[in-house]
mmCIF file of C-alpha atoms in Angstrom:
data_model
loop_
_atom_site.group_PDB
_atom_site.id
_atom_site.type_symbol
_atom_site.label_atom_id
_atom_site.label_comp_id
_atom_site.label_asym_id
_atom_site.label_seq_id
_atom_site.Cartn_x
_atom_site.Cartn_y
_atom_site.Cartn_z
ATOM 1 C CA MET A 1 0.000 0.000 0.000
ATOM 2 C CA GLU A 2 1.336 3.419 -0.897
ATOM 3 C CA THR A 3 1.675 5.952 1.865
ATOM 4 C CA ASP A 4 -0.748 8.317 0.109
ATOM 5 C CA GLN A 5 -3.343 5.559 0.094
ATOM 6 C CA LEU A 6 -2.767 4.895 3.766
ATOM 7 C CA ILE A 7 -3.147 8.589 4.565
ATOM 8 C CA ARG A 8 -6.415 8.748 2.657
ATOM 9 C CA THR A 9 -7.642 5.708 4.564
ATOM 10 C CA LEU A 10 -6.687 7.168 7.934
ATOM 11 C CA ALA A 11 -8.501 10.403 7.085
ATOM 12 C CA ALA A 12 -11.554 8.369 6.034
ATOM 13 C CA ASP A 13 -11.648 6.695 9.450
ATOM 14 C CA SER A 14 -13.737 9.387 11.056
ATOM 15 C CA SER A 15 -14.248 7.457 14.271
ATOM 16 C CA ARG A 16 -13.818 9.762 17.215
ATOM 17 C CA PRO A 17 -10.499 9.698 19.037
ATOM 18 C CA ALA A 18 -10.481 7.053 21.754
ATOM 19 C CA ARG A 19 -11.401 7.901 25.333
ATOM 20 C CA PRO A 20 -8.755 9.494 27.544
ATOM 21 C CA VAL A 21 -6.332 7.125 29.237
ATOM 22 C CA SER A 22 -7.342 8.485 32.654
ATOM 23 C CA LEU A 23 -10.940 7.379 32.159
ATOM 24 C CA VAL A 24 -10.015 3.896 30.936
ATOM 25 C CA LEU A 25 -7.547 3.463 33.801
ATOM 26 C CA ALA A 26 -10.131 4.587 36.359
ATOM 27 C CA LEU A 27 -12.791 2.225 34.999
ATOM 28 C CA ALA A 28 -10.380 -0.715 34.907
ATOM 29 C CA LEU A 29 -9.270 -0.101 38.501
ATOM 30 C CA LEU A 30 -12.888 0.278 39.647
ATOM 31 C CA ALA A 31 -13.681 -3.067 38.063
ATOM 32 C CA ALA A 32 -10.708 -4.797 39.726
ATOM 33 C CA MET A 33 -11.156 -3.306 43.196
ATOM 34 C CA PRO A 34 -14.069 -5.588 44.199
ATOM 35 C CA VAL A 35 -11.950 -8.628 43.315
ATOM 36 C CA SER A 36 -9.133 -7.513 45.615
ATOM 37 C CA LEU A 37 -11.661 -6.562 48.296
ATOM 38 C CA ALA A 38 -13.200 -10.023 48.052
ATOM 39 C CA MET A 39 -9.725 -11.538 48.475
ATOM 40 C CA LEU A 40 -9.254 -9.428 51.621
ATOM 41 C CA PHE A 41 -12.555 -10.477 53.170
ATOM 42 C CA ALA A 42 -12.343 -14.103 52.095
ATOM 43 C CA GLY A 43 -8.722 -14.661 53.080
ATOM 44 C CA LEU A 44 -7.892 -12.244 55.885
ATOM 45 C CA GLY A 45 -10.715 -10.063 57.132
ATOM 46 C CA VAL A 46 -10.372 -6.705 58.833
ATOM 47 C CA ARG A 47 -8.671 -6.791 62.248
ATOM 48 C CA PRO A 48 -11.253 -7.121 65.036
ATOM 49 C CA ASP A 49 -10.109 -4.050 66.984
ATOM 50 C CA VAL A 50 -10.280 -1.761 63.959
ATOM 51 C CA MET A 51 -12.486 0.842 65.658
ATOM 52 C CA ARG A 52 -10.033 1.253 68.506
ATOM 53 C CA ALA A 53 -7.036 1.111 66.150
ATOM 54 C CA MET A 54 -8.321 4.125 64.251
ATOM 55 C CA HIS A 55 -7.455 6.272 67.247
ATOM 56 C CA ASN A 56 -3.823 5.197 66.916
ATOM 57 C CA PRO A 57 -2.077 7.674 64.584
ATOM 58 C CA PHE A 58 0.407 5.001 63.506
ATOM 59 C CA PHE A 59 -2.476 2.826 62.299
ATOM 60 C CA ASP A 60 -3.814 5.764 60.304
ATOM 61 C CA LEU A 61 -0.370 6.581 58.966
ATOM 62 C CA LYS A 62 -0.296 3.221 57.146
ATOM 63 C CA PHE A 63 -3.237 4.334 55.034
ATOM 64 C CA ALA A 64 -1.722 7.747 54.396
ATOM 65 C CA VAL A 65 1.493 6.109 53.138
ATOM 66 C CA THR A 66 -0.148 3.482 50.937
ATOM 67 C CA LEU A 67 -2.724 5.864 49.495
ATOM 68 C CA ALA A 68 -0.038 8.477 48.834
ATOM 69 C CA LEU A 69 1.884 5.800 46.925
ATOM 70 C CA ALA A 70 -1.168 4.808 44.895
ATOM 71 C CA ILE A 71 -2.181 8.375 44.081
ATOM 72 C CA SER A 72 1.280 9.592 43.110
ATOM 73 C CA ALA A 73 1.792 6.458 41.003
ATOM 74 C CA VAL A 74 -1.480 7.173 39.193
ATOM 75 C CA GLY A 75 -0.222 10.680 38.419
ATOM 76 C CA VAL A 76 3.138 9.461 37.129
ATOM 77 C CA ALA A 77 1.585 6.598 35.156
ATOM 78 C CA LEU A 78 -0.856 8.919 33.385
ATOM 79 C CA HIS A 79 1.928 11.373 32.640
ATOM 80 C CA LEU A 80 4.070 8.591 31.143
ATOM 81 C CA SER A 81 1.201 7.394 28.963
ATOM 82 C CA ARG A 82 1.971 10.333 26.665
ATOM 83 C CA PRO A 83 4.785 9.489 24.272
ATOM 84 C CA GLU A 84 6.734 12.712 24.677
ATOM 85 C CA ALA A 85 6.718 12.536 28.486
ATOM 86 C CA SER A 86 9.738 11.746 30.624
ATOM 87 C CA LEU A 87 10.115 11.036 34.330
ATOM 88 C CA ARG A 88 11.931 14.316 34.820
ATOM 89 C CA GLY A 89 9.994 16.643 37.097
ATOM 90 C CA TRP A 90 7.581 13.855 38.038
ATOM 91 C CA ALA A 91 9.623 11.204 39.837
ATOM 92 C CA TRP A 92 9.675 13.296 43.035
ATOM 93 C CA LEU A 93 5.960 12.554 43.440
ATOM 94 C CA LEU A 94 6.947 9.015 44.359
ATOM 95 C CA LEU A 95 9.026 10.379 47.241
ATOM 96 C CA ILE A 96 5.901 11.626 49.033
ATOM 97 C CA PRO A 97 5.011 8.215 50.549
ATOM 98 C CA ALA A 98 8.670 7.676 51.479
ATOM 99 C CA GLY A 99 8.721 11.086 53.163
ATOM 100 C CA LEU A 100 5.581 10.235 55.156
ATOM 101 C CA LEU A 101 7.222 7.007 56.306
ATOM 102 C CA VAL A 102 10.407 8.767 57.394
ATOM 103 C CA GLY A 103 8.260 11.248 59.331
ATOM 104 C CA GLY A 104 6.425 8.342 60.970
ATOM 105 C CA ILE A 105 9.624 6.534 61.927
ATOM 106 C CA THR A 106 11.062 9.717 63.408
ATOM 107 C CA SER A 107 7.962 10.373 65.508
ATOM 108 C CA GLU A 108 7.888 6.802 66.747
ATOM 109 C CA MET A 109 11.550 7.083 67.752
ATOM 110 C CA MET A 110 10.745 10.152 69.818
ATOM 111 C CA LEU A 111 7.855 8.514 71.690
ATOM 112 C CA PRO A 112 8.381 6.038 74.537
ATOM 113 C CA GLN A 113 7.811 2.448 73.312
ATOM 114 C CA ASN A 114 7.024 -0.808 75.121
ATOM 115 C CA LEU A 115 8.748 -3.007 72.578
ATOM 116 C CA PRO A 116 12.346 -2.895 71.347
ATOM 117 C CA MET A 117 12.979 -1.568 67.856
ATOM 118 C CA MET A 118 13.790 -4.907 66.219
ATOM 119 C CA THR A 119 10.628 -6.480 67.626
ATOM 120 C CA ARG A 120 8.545 -3.691 66.146
ATOM 121 C CA LEU A 121 10.332 -3.978 62.825
ATOM 122 C CA ILE A 122 9.952 -7.732 62.536
ATOM 123 C CA GLY A 123 6.383 -7.662 63.854
ATOM 124 C CA SER A 124 4.201 -10.749 63.702
ATOM 125 C CA ASN A 125 2.681 -10.537 60.214
ATOM 126 C CA SER A 126 5.635 -10.199 57.892
ATOM 127 C CA ARG A 127 4.955 -13.439 56.036
ATOM 128 C CA VAL A 128 1.256 -12.634 55.597
ATOM 129 C CA CYS A 129 2.198 -9.154 54.398
ATOM 130 C CA LEU A 130 4.645 -10.492 51.811
ATOM 131 C CA THR A 131 2.024 -12.920 50.493
ATOM 132 C CA ALA A 132 -1.202 -10.937 50.758
ATOM 133 C CA VAL A 133 -0.041 -7.623 49.311
ATOM 134 C CA PRO A 134 1.348 -9.117 46.064
ATOM 135 C CA LEU A 135 -1.656 -11.448 45.711
ATOM 136 C CA MET A 136 -4.226 -8.709 46.221
ATOM 137 C CA SER A 137 -2.199 -6.538 43.829
ATOM 138 C CA MET A 138 -2.590 -8.895 40.897
ATOM 139 C CA PRO A 139 -6.145 -7.985 39.798
ATOM 140 C CA LEU A 140 -5.273 -4.305 40.230
ATOM 141 C CA LEU A 141 -2.010 -4.689 38.320
ATOM 142 C CA ALA A 142 -3.854 -6.345 35.452
ATOM 143 C CA ALA A 143 -6.338 -3.460 35.461
ATOM 144 C CA ALA A 144 -3.597 -0.830 35.575
ATOM 145 C CA LEU A 145 -1.798 -2.454 32.640
ATOM 146 C CA ILE A 146 -5.031 -2.631 30.645
ATOM 147 C CA GLY A 147 -5.607 1.052 31.342
ATOM 148 C CA LEU A 148 -2.070 2.064 30.409
ATOM 149 C CA ARG A 149 -2.108 -0.068 27.252
ATOM 150 C CA HIS A 150 -4.643 2.430 26.070
ATOM 151 C CA GLY A 151 -1.949 5.111 26.198
ATOM 152 C CA ALA A 152 1.312 5.422 24.299
ATOM 153 C CA PRO A 153 4.101 4.867 26.831
ATOM 154 C CA THR A 154 7.512 4.939 25.144
ATOM 155 C CA ARG A 155 9.246 3.227 28.081
ATOM 156 C CA PRO A 156 7.033 0.193 28.658
ATOM 157 C CA ALA A 157 9.106 -1.352 31.471
ATOM 158 C CA VAL A 158 9.126 1.900 33.454
ATOM 159 C CA SER A 159 5.394 2.355 32.973
ATOM 160 C CA GLY A 160 4.875 -1.278 33.990
ATOM 161 C CA ALA A 161 6.865 -0.726 37.188
ATOM 162 C CA ILE A 162 4.770 2.349 37.991
ATOM 163 C CA ALA A 163 1.644 0.270 37.394
ATOM 164 C CA GLY A 164 3.114 -2.147 39.945
ATOM 165 C CA LEU A 165 3.603 0.650 42.491
ATOM 166 C CA LEU A 166 0.051 1.812 41.864
ATOM 167 C CA SER A 167 -1.509 -1.598 42.383
ATOM 168 C CA ALA A 168 0.700 -2.426 45.372
ATOM 169 C CA GLY A 169 -0.288 0.900 46.951
ATOM 170 C CA LEU A 170 -3.977 0.063 46.612
ATOM 171 C CA ALA A 171 -3.527 -3.548 47.742
ATOM 172 C CA ALA A 172 -1.455 -2.420 50.744
ATOM 173 C CA THR A 173 -4.241 -0.001 51.667
ATOM 174 C CA LEU A 174 -6.592 -2.963 51.888
ATOM 175 C CA TYR A 175 -4.042 -5.104 53.693
ATOM 176 C CA ALA A 176 -3.345 -2.368 56.263
ATOM 177 C CA SER A 177 -6.875 -2.803 57.620
ATOM 178 C CA HIS A 178 -6.065 -6.427 58.461
ATOM 179 C CA CYS A 179 -2.525 -6.087 59.754
ATOM 180 C CA THR A 180 -1.997 -5.526 63.492
ATOM 181 C CA ASP A 181 1.561 -4.311 63.029
ATOM 182 C CA ASP A 182 1.320 -0.535 63.007
ATOM 183 C CA SER A 183 4.940 0.443 63.540
ATOM 184 C CA PRO A 184 6.278 2.571 60.654
ATOM 185 C CA LEU A 185 9.400 0.402 60.898
ATOM 186 C CA PHE A 186 7.310 -2.634 59.989
ATOM 187 C CA VAL A 187 5.665 -0.761 57.130
ATOM 188 C CA ALA A 188 8.992 0.580 55.841
ATOM 189 C CA THR A 189 10.419 -2.934 55.766
ATOM 190 C CA TRP A 190 7.762 -5.408 54.723
ATOM 191 C CA TYR A 191 5.364 -3.221 52.765
ATOM 192 C CA THR A 192 8.358 -1.937 50.818
ATOM 193 C CA ILE A 193 9.605 -5.422 49.978
ATOM 194 C CA ALA A 194 6.119 -6.484 48.878
ATOM 195 C CA THR A 195 5.757 -3.308 46.796
ATOM 196 C CA ALA A 196 9.156 -3.779 45.147
ATOM 197 C CA LEU A 197 8.169 -7.313 44.200
ATOM 198 C CA VAL A 198 4.959 -6.129 42.544
ATOM 199 C CA ALA A 199 6.841 -3.314 40.776
ATOM 200 C CA ALA A 200 9.308 -5.865 39.376
ATOM 201 C CA ILE A 201 6.441 -8.046 38.123
ATOM 202 C CA GLY A 202 4.828 -4.954 36.615
ATOM 203 C CA ALA A 203 8.053 -4.000 34.841
ATOM 204 C CA ALA A 204 8.492 -7.499 33.417
ATOM 205 C CA ILE A 205 4.918 -7.708 32.111
ATOM 206 C CA GLY A 206 4.833 -4.058 31.077
ATOM 207 C CA ALA A 207 7.907 -4.470 28.891
ATOM 208 C CA ARG A 208 5.880 -6.941 26.823
ATOM 209 C CA VAL A 209 2.342 -5.649 26.889
ATOM 210 C CA LEU A 210 2.759 -1.859 26.979
ATOM 211 C CA ARG A 211 4.491 -1.512 23.607
ATOM 212 C CA PHE A 212 2.252 0.228 21.141
ATOM 213 C CA MET B 1 10.400 25.972 11.788
ATOM 214 C CA ARG B 2 8.336 27.467 14.586
ATOM 215 C CA GLU B 3 5.648 28.417 12.072
ATOM 216 C CA ARG B 4 5.499 24.925 10.658
ATOM 217 C CA GLY B 5 5.035 23.497 14.148
ATOM 218 C CA ASP B 6 2.246 25.972 14.878
ATOM 219 C CA GLU B 7 0.523 25.079 11.629
ATOM 220 C CA TRP B 8 0.664 21.368 12.466
ATOM 221 C CA THR B 9 -0.717 22.033 15.935
ATOM 222 C CA ALA B 10 -3.604 24.051 14.485
ATOM 223 C CA LEU B 11 -4.378 21.342 11.920
ATOM 224 C CA MET B 12 -4.333 18.629 14.569
ATOM 225 C CA ARG B 13 -6.692 20.621 16.783
ATOM 226 C CA SER B 14 -9.172 20.824 13.895
ATOM 227 C CA ALA B 15 -8.609 17.156 13.116
ATOM 228 C CA ILE B 16 -9.415 16.102 16.676
ATOM 229 C CA LEU B 17 -12.673 18.033 16.398
ATOM 230 C CA GLY B 18 -13.602 15.974 13.335
ATOM 231 C CA ASP B 19 -12.246 18.019 10.405
ATOM 232 C CA SER B 20 -11.031 15.199 8.168
ATOM 233 C CA ALA B 21 -9.739 17.584 5.459
ATOM 234 C CA ALA B 22 -7.439 19.209 8.023
ATOM 235 C CA TYR B 23 -6.380 15.767 9.171
ATOM 236 C CA HIS B 24 -5.561 14.725 5.616
ATOM 237 C CA ARG B 25 -3.512 17.898 5.088
ATOM 238 C CA LEU B 26 -1.664 17.352 8.337
ATOM 239 C CA LEU B 27 -0.727 13.745 7.540
ATOM 240 C CA LYS B 28 0.394 14.795 4.056
ATOM 241 C CA ALA B 29 2.506 17.580 5.555
ATOM 242 C CA VAL B 30 4.272 15.483 8.193
ATOM 243 C CA THR B 31 5.009 12.507 5.924
ATOM 244 C CA PRO B 32 8.070 13.932 4.081
ATOM 245 C CA VAL B 33 9.539 15.037 7.399
ATOM 246 C CA LEU B 34 8.958 11.597 8.914
ATOM 247 C CA ARG B 35 10.463 9.982 5.825
ATOM 248 C CA ALA B 36 13.606 12.097 5.994
ATOM 249 C CA ALA B 37 13.991 11.376 9.706
ATOM 250 C CA ALA B 38 13.467 7.635 9.207
ATOM 251 C CA GLN B 39 16.061 7.581 6.436
ATOM 252 C CA ARG B 40 18.578 9.403 8.627
ATOM 253 C CA GLY B 41 17.878 7.005 11.494
ATOM 254 C CA LEU B 42 18.265 3.946 9.253
ATOM 255 C CA ALA B 43 21.467 5.262 7.724
ATOM 256 C CA ARG B 44 22.896 5.870 11.175
ATOM 257 C CA ALA B 45 21.995 2.314 12.233
ATOM 258 C CA GLY B 46 23.672 0.952 9.097
ATOM 259 C CA GLN B 47 20.374 -0.198 7.617
ATOM 260 C CA PRO B 48 19.249 0.222 4.023
ATOM 261 C CA VAL B 49 17.330 3.491 3.803
ATOM 262 C CA ASP B 50 14.845 2.023 1.326
ATOM 263 C CA GLN B 51 13.041 0.482 4.323
ATOM 264 C CA SER B 52 12.024 3.903 5.538
ATOM 265 C CA GLU B 53 8.522 3.783 4.105
ATOM 266 C CA ASP B 54 7.538 0.852 6.323
ATOM 267 C CA ILE B 55 8.526 2.915 9.347
ATOM 268 C CA VAL B 56 6.687 5.987 8.033
ATOM 269 C CA GLN B 57 3.509 3.937 7.652
ATOM 270 C CA GLU B 58 3.812 2.468 11.125
ATOM 271 C CA VAL B 59 4.249 5.974 12.538
ATOM 272 C CA LEU B 60 1.174 7.225 10.682
ATOM 273 C CA LEU B 61 -0.908 4.325 12.000
ATOM 274 C CA ALA B 62 0.312 4.971 15.554
ATOM 275 C CA VAL B 63 -0.436 8.683 15.228
ATOM 276 C CA HIS B 64 -3.941 7.782 14.149
ATOM 277 C CA LEU B 65 -4.705 5.228 16.852
ATOM 278 C CA LYS B 66 -2.973 7.086 19.699
ATOM 279 C CA ARG B 67 -4.113 10.597 18.873
ATOM 280 C CA HIS B 68 -6.155 10.705 22.089
ATOM 281 C CA THR B 69 -2.831 10.827 23.995
ATOM 282 C CA TRP B 70 -1.973 14.172 22.401
ATOM 283 C CA ASP B 71 -2.746 17.081 24.702
ATOM 284 C CA ALA B 72 -4.475 19.704 22.553
ATOM 285 C CA ASN B 73 -2.847 22.448 24.629
ATOM 286 C CA ALA B 74 0.648 21.163 23.847
ATOM 287 C CA PRO B 75 2.543 21.574 20.567
ATOM 288 C CA PHE B 76 2.039 18.707 18.120
ATOM 289 C CA ALA B 77 5.606 18.256 16.819
ATOM 290 C CA PRO B 78 7.256 16.902 20.023
ATOM 291 C CA TRP B 79 4.444 14.361 20.386
ATOM 292 C CA LEU B 80 4.799 13.306 16.744
ATOM 293 C CA PHE B 81 8.582 12.974 16.928
ATOM 294 C CA ALA B 82 8.368 10.983 20.163
ATOM 295 C CA ILE B 83 6.144 8.456 18.397
ATOM 296 C CA ALA B 84 8.412 8.428 15.349
ATOM 297 C CA ARG B 85 11.521 7.842 17.463
ATOM 298 C CA ASN B 86 9.760 5.056 19.331
ATOM 299 C CA LYS B 87 8.687 3.335 16.107
ATOM 300 C CA LEU B 88 12.171 3.570 14.604
ATOM 301 C CA ILE B 89 13.759 2.077 17.732
ATOM 302 C CA ASP B 90 11.125 -0.650 17.786
ATOM 303 C CA TRP B 91 11.652 -1.416 14.123
ATOM 304 C CA LEU B 92 15.420 -1.732 14.563
ATOM 305 C CA ARG B 93 15.001 -3.868 17.674
ATOM 306 C CA ARG B 94 12.653 -6.280 15.957
ATOM 307 C CA ARG B 95 15.408 -6.850 13.457
ATOM 308 C CA GLY B 96 17.873 -7.507 16.235
ATOM 309 C CA ARG B 97 19.956 -4.429 15.551
ATOM 310 C CA ARG B 98 21.781 -2.627 18.243
ATOM 311 C CA VAL B 99 19.996 0.616 18.582
ATOM 312 C CA PHE B 100 21.658 3.963 18.499
ATOM 313 C CA VAL B 101 19.071 6.537 17.681
ATOM 314 C CA ASN B 102 20.245 10.064 17.782
ATOM 315 C CA ILE B 103 17.655 12.328 19.294
ATOM 316 C CA ASP B 104 18.622 14.954 16.753
ATOM 317 C CA ASP B 105 17.174 12.753 14.026
ATOM 318 C CA PHE B 106 13.760 13.740 15.301
ATOM 319 C CA ALA B 107 14.534 17.163 16.624
ATOM 320 C CA ASP B 108 12.319 20.062 15.737
ATOM 321 C CA SER B 109 14.985 21.578 13.525
ATOM 322 C CA LEU B 110 14.700 19.157 10.631
ATOM 323 C CA PRO B 111 15.529 20.305 7.140
ATOM 324 C CA GLY B 112 12.316 20.830 5.213
ATOM 325 C CA ASP B 113 13.228 19.315 1.855
ATOM 326 C CA PRO B 114 14.007 15.605 1.929
ATOM 327 C CA ALA B 115 14.994 13.357 -0.942
ATOM 328 C CA PRO B 116 12.185 13.386 -3.531
ATOM 329 C CA GLU B 117 12.359 9.676 -4.217
ATOM 330 C CA ILE B 118 9.729 7.661 -2.348
ATOM 331 C CA PRO B 119 10.690 4.040 -1.798
ATOM 332 C CA ALA B 120 8.004 1.355 -1.741
ATOM 333 C CA ALA B 121 6.573 -0.025 1.488
ATOM 334 C CA SER B 122 5.741 -3.693 1.766
ATOM 335 C CA GLU B 123 4.887 -4.611 5.341
ATOM 336 C CA VAL B 124 1.414 -3.077 5.468
ATOM 337 C CA ALA B 125 0.500 -4.867 2.227
ATOM 338 C CA VAL B 126 1.775 -8.176 3.620
ATOM 339 C CA GLN B 127 -0.060 -7.867 6.942
ATOM 340 C CA LEU B 128 -3.201 -6.729 5.150
ATOM 341 C CA GLN B 129 -3.494 -10.234 3.726
ATOM 342 C CA SER B 130 -3.742 -11.746 7.211
ATOM 343 C CA LEU B 131 -6.721 -9.625 8.294
ATOM 344 C CA PRO B 132 -10.237 -11.079 8.511
ATOM 345 C CA ALA B 133 -11.875 -10.979 5.076
ATOM 346 C CA ARG B 134 -14.384 -8.225 5.821
ATOM 347 C CA GLN B 135 -11.776 -5.853 7.286
ATOM 348 C CA ARG B 136 -9.392 -6.564 4.428
ATOM 349 C CA GLU B 137 -12.033 -5.953 1.758
ATOM 350 C CA VAL B 138 -13.116 -2.670 3.315
ATOM 351 C CA LEU B 139 -9.530 -1.451 3.743
ATOM 352 C CA GLN B 140 -8.623 -2.408 0.192
ATOM 353 C CA SER B 141 -11.721 -0.776 -1.205
ATOM 354 C CA ILE B 142 -10.983 2.514 0.512
ATOM 355 C CA ALA B 143 -7.185 2.511 0.286
ATOM 356 C CA VAL B 144 -6.454 0.857 -3.038
ATOM 357 C CA ASP B 145 -9.646 1.399 -5.038
ATOM 358 C CA SER B 146 -10.127 4.921 -3.603
ATOM 359 C CA SER B 147 -13.788 4.222 -2.912
ATOM 360 C CA SER B 148 -15.678 6.348 -0.432
ATOM 361 C CA ILE B 149 -17.325 4.879 2.650
ATOM 362 C CA LYS B 150 -20.657 5.167 0.844
ATOM 363 C CA GLU B 151 -19.443 3.388 -2.295
ATOM 364 C CA THR B 152 -17.805 0.698 -0.207
ATOM 365 C CA ALA B 153 -21.039 0.145 1.700
ATOM 366 C CA ALA B 154 -22.942 -0.262 -1.572
ATOM 367 C CA LYS B 155 -20.301 -2.594 -3.024
ATOM 368 C CA PHE B 156 -20.421 -5.042 -0.106
ATOM 369 C CA ALA B 157 -24.104 -4.546 0.768
ATOM 370 C CA MET B 158 -23.157 -3.260 4.216
ATOM 371 C CA SER B 159 -24.438 -0.288 6.162
ATOM 372 C CA GLU B 160 -22.155 2.749 6.240
ATOM 373 C CA GLY B 161 -21.850 2.289 9.990
ATOM 374 C CA ALA B 162 -20.639 -1.287 9.509
ATOM 375 C CA VAL B 163 -18.079 -0.076 6.955
ATOM 376 C CA ARG B 164 -16.789 2.506 9.432
ATOM 377 C CA VAL B 165 -16.481 -0.115 12.156
ATOM 378 C CA ALA B 166 -14.686 -2.564 9.838
ATOM 379 C CA LEU B 167 -12.357 0.218 8.688
ATOM 380 C CA HIS B 168 -11.438 1.242 12.216
ATOM 381 C CA ARG B 169 -11.004 -2.335 13.432
ATOM 382 C CA GLY B 170 -8.958 -3.149 10.351
ATOM 383 C CA LEU B 171 -6.570 -0.285 11.025
ATOM 384 C CA ALA B 172 -6.256 -1.310 14.672
ATOM 385 C CA SER B 173 -5.520 -4.960 13.923
ATOM 386 C CA LEU B 174 -3.117 -3.968 11.150
ATOM 387 C CA THR B 175 -1.177 -1.954 13.722
ATOM 388 C CA THR B 176 -1.085 -4.870 16.164
ATOM 389 C CA LYS B 177 0.147 -7.238 13.465
ATOM 390 C CA LEU B 178 2.873 -4.840 12.363
ATOM 391 C CA ARG B 179 4.040 -4.407 15.949
ATOM 392 C CA ASP B 180 4.181 -8.119 16.663
ATOM 393 C CA ALA B 181 5.538 -9.120 13.258
#
């Protein structure tokens, strides 16, 4: 086919431009959320003392950290779905959850504690955390990749990793309601390992499926 | 150079709003620039420059199917060249070449008059054959026989809406096949 013929054909395709990536991503995540929620309720359940825990600022901080991760990852992922975009000027968004964690660790250090530092760090749920967060991430990761496939990311592995951060942030938000370890040291260790794992999976899949 | 970029941006804004004549003009205007850039990129990678037309066509298809990722408040040229660079890199990678693409190949400051000779493209024609019959017939009717949507609908006893759907799906699956070829 000659290029002139192709151009004529493209101009004849008067279908409207596709929907914005943000909308497709939002719909995909909304569709996947109930699946991850069902996994939470079927496999773990919310911790029984959740009402009391909400008065503990370190319990609440977990949600601030994981939601900050999810929201900043959404912003970066949408930015990177445009072909001319680069991480420059945007990567700092991902430091917000890390900054919240550092703030949390510092405050905990300054308050008197019943348990020694290593005990708080190791906690009692590390194995559950490392299993549940990646598992609950999977439906959300699939949704995020479907949403981003709709865009035109020129660095598919990077976008896939950000999709991993996004889905791990949402899954960790769910998991935080189950986990009785509230120390920011626990969060900084085990949530981070679980998140890194999901980001690596996202990068590996993204490198294949996010090419356009 | 600045003026040319502004003109492209204006044309693309009209195109997004449904002005297919503006869209046609825009695609015609960017093609020689894309061709020159593809030839420079191929030459730099030590590849025969007569393959450039396949890359140009892949870029045009990507522009078409990903035009919703262009921000109408941003200039059009950087978006276009980002897609072109990506398609060139992808094309070289698929052929197992080590990739050194110079960003300057797609910089805004491209010379306006490229080589007049237009080499033939073959990949779109090859992949066209692997499309489902209905999509292939509609694409061929419009692209090769220069029929309108209306004439194509009459020829195949389809509704115009069905022709439009087949055309759009055909272009989308053509793009997928080219990417995964």
